[in-house]
Amino acid sequence: MDISEFLDATLTVLKNGDVKLAKQLEGIAREKNDPYYYSNLGFMYEPIENASIEYENKKVTDSQVQSTVAICSELLDNLDNLQEIKDGVSSQHYYSLALKGFKVLAEGGDADAMSALSDMYGYGMGVVVNPVEARYWLDRCYLTKYGMTFDEWEKGS
């Protein structure tokens, strides 16, 4: 399964609450051991593990009127499955695996991996938010791609 098919499959998990597919994707990511696959799992699990699922579930229980809930009906129909997927899974776990892989690629000169690291440090994906480290990787990315730091590139735009 290539990365675009993998991304499509993660969206299917979120849309349909497909527990079996979620587990299959975890296996594929482990087999590939590629930071791009791990980061997609992190993105997939992030909305499942945050409080939004519980919040929407409570709204349904409280109101007993599913049509008034302000989320898509497909998500609402699969809250139980999404809750099952959530149990024991951490988006931060997959982000941290992606972070390790991106570091290896970035240290080898991969500008896309440098950009990914900048985002991960900037948003706290698999790591504590670190603006200094985020800026470091952003500048390394721009130095690699354009031969100048981000500020220098931005001034030239």
Coordinates of C-alpha atoms in Angstrom, one line a residue:
M1 CA 0.0 0.0 0.0
D2 CA 1.6 3.3 -1.0
I3 CA 1.4 6.4 1.2
S4 CA -1.6 8.0 -0.7
E5 CA -3.6 4.8 -0.4
F6 CA -2.6 4.6 3.3
L7 CA -3.8 8.2 3.8
D8 CA -7.1 7.4 2.1
A9 CA -7.5 4.4 4.4
T10 CA -6.9 6.5 7.5
L11 CA -9.7 8.8 6.4
T12 CA -12.0 5.7 5.9
V13 CA -11.2 4.7 9.5
L14 CA -12.3 8.1 10.7
K15 CA -15.4 8.2 8.5
N16 CA -16.6 4.7 9.2
G17 CA -15.1 3.8 12.6
D18 CA -13.5 0.7 11.0
V19 CA -11.7 -1.1 13.9
K20 CA -10.4 -3.9 11.7
L21 CA -8.9 -1.4 9.1
A22 CA -7.3 0.6 11.9
K23 CA -5.5 -2.5 13.2
Q24 CA -4.4 -3.4 9.6
L25 CA -3.0 0.1 9.1
E26 CA -1.0 -0.2 12.3
G27 CA 0.5 -3.4 11.0
I28 CA 1.3 -1.9 7.6
A29 CA 3.0 1.1 9.3
R30 CA 5.1 -1.2 11.5
E31 CA 6.0 -3.3 8.4
K32 CA 7.0 -0.2 6.4
N33 CA 8.7 1.5 9.4
D34 CA 8.5 4.8 7.5
P35 CA 7.9 8.1 9.3
Y36 CA 5.3 9.2 6.8
Y37 CA 3.1 6.2 7.6
Y38 CA 3.6 6.7 11.4
S39 CA 2.7 10.4 11.1
N40 CA -0.5 9.5 9.2
L41 CA -1.5 7.2 12.0
G42 CA -0.8 10.0 14.4
F43 CA -3.2 12.2 12.4
M44 CA -5.7 9.5 12.3
Y45 CA -5.7 8.8 16.1
E46 CA -5.5 12.5 17.2
P47 CA -9.2 13.3 16.7
I48 CA -10.3 9.9 18.0
E49 CA -8.3 10.2 21.3
N50 CA -9.1 13.8 22.1
A51 CA -12.2 14.7 24.0
S52 CA -14.3 15.5 21.0
I53 CA -15.7 11.9 20.7
E54 CA -16.7 11.9 24.4
Y55 CA -18.2 15.4 24.1
E56 CA -20.3 14.4 21.0
N57 CA -21.4 11.2 22.7
K58 CA -22.5 13.1 25.8
K59 CA -24.5 15.5 23.5
V60 CA -26.3 12.6 22.0
T61 CA -27.1 11.0 25.3
D62 CA -28.2 14.3 26.8
S63 CA -30.4 15.3 24.0
Q64 CA -31.5 11.9 22.7
V65 CA -31.9 13.7 19.3
Q66 CA -29.2 12.7 17.0
S67 CA -30.3 15.1 14.3
T68 CA -29.4 18.1 16.5
V69 CA -25.8 17.0 17.0
A70 CA -23.5 19.2 15.0
I71 CA -21.2 16.5 13.6
C72 CA -21.6 14.4 10.4
S73 CA -24.0 11.6 10.7
E74 CA -21.4 9.0 9.6
L75 CA -19.2 9.9 12.6
L76 CA -22.2 9.8 14.9
D77 CA -23.2 6.4 13.6
N78 CA -19.8 5.1 14.4
L79 CA -19.0 6.6 17.8
D80 CA -18.9 3.2 19.5
N81 CA -16.4 1.9 17.0
L82 CA -14.3 5.0 17.2
Q83 CA -14.3 4.7 21.0
E84 CA -13.1 1.1 20.6
I85 CA -10.3 2.3 18.2
K86 CA -9.3 4.9 20.8
D87 CA -8.8 2.5 23.6
G88 CA -5.1 1.9 24.2
V89 CA -3.9 4.0 21.3
S90 CA -2.0 7.3 21.4
S91 CA -1.5 9.6 18.5
Q92 CA 1.6 10.8 20.3
H93 CA 3.1 7.3 20.2
Y94 CA 2.9 7.3 16.4
Y95 CA 4.1 10.9 16.1
S96 CA 7.1 10.0 18.2
L97 CA 7.9 7.1 15.9
A98 CA 7.6 9.4 12.9
L99 CA 9.8 12.0 14.7
K100 CA 12.6 9.5 15.0
G101 CA 12.4 8.5 11.3
F102 CA 12.2 12.1 10.2
K103 CA 15.3 12.9 12.2
V104 CA 17.3 10.2 10.4
L105 CA 16.0 11.5 7.0
A106 CA 16.6 15.1 7.9
E107 CA 20.2 14.5 9.1
G108 CA 20.7 12.8 5.7
G109 CA 19.7 16.0 4.0
D110 CA 16.0 15.4 3.2
A111 CA 14.4 18.9 3.1
D112 CA 10.8 17.5 3.4
A113 CA 11.8 15.6 6.6
M114 CA 13.3 18.9 7.9
S115 CA 10.0 20.6 7.2
A116 CA 8.1 17.8 8.9
L117 CA 10.3 18.1 12.0
S118 CA 9.7 21.9 12.1
D119 CA 6.0 21.3 12.2
M120 CA 6.2 18.5 14.8
Y121 CA 8.3 20.6 17.1
G122 CA 6.1 23.6 16.5
Y123 CA 2.8 21.9 17.2
G124 CA 4.0 19.3 19.8
M125 CA 3.5 16.3 17.7
G126 CA 5.3 13.4 19.4
V127 CA 7.4 15.9 21.4
V128 CA 7.0 18.8 23.7
V129 CA 6.5 22.1 21.8
N130 CA 9.9 23.6 21.2
P131 CA 9.9 26.8 19.1
V132 CA 13.7 27.0 19.0
E133 CA 13.9 23.4 17.6
A134 CA 11.1 24.1 15.2
R135 CA 12.9 27.2 13.9
Y136 CA 16.1 25.3 13.6
W137 CA 14.6 22.7 11.3
L138 CA 12.7 25.3 9.3
D139 CA 15.9 27.2 8.6
R140 CA 17.7 24.0 7.8
C141 CA 14.9 23.1 5.3
Y142 CA 15.2 26.5 3.6
L143 CA 19.0 26.4 3.6
T144 CA 18.8 23.0 1.9
K145 CA 16.1 24.0 -0.6
Y146 CA 17.0 27.6 -1.3
G147 CA 20.4 28.3 0.1
M148 CA 19.0 30.8 2.6
T149 CA 17.2 30.9 6.0
F150 CA 13.4 31.2 6.1
D151 CA 13.7 35.0 7.0
E152 CA 16.0 35.6 4.1
W153 CA 13.7 33.7 1.8
E154 CA 10.7 35.6 3.1
K155 CA 12.3 39.0 2.6
G156 CA 13.1 38.0 -1.0
S157 CA 9.5 37.0 -1.8

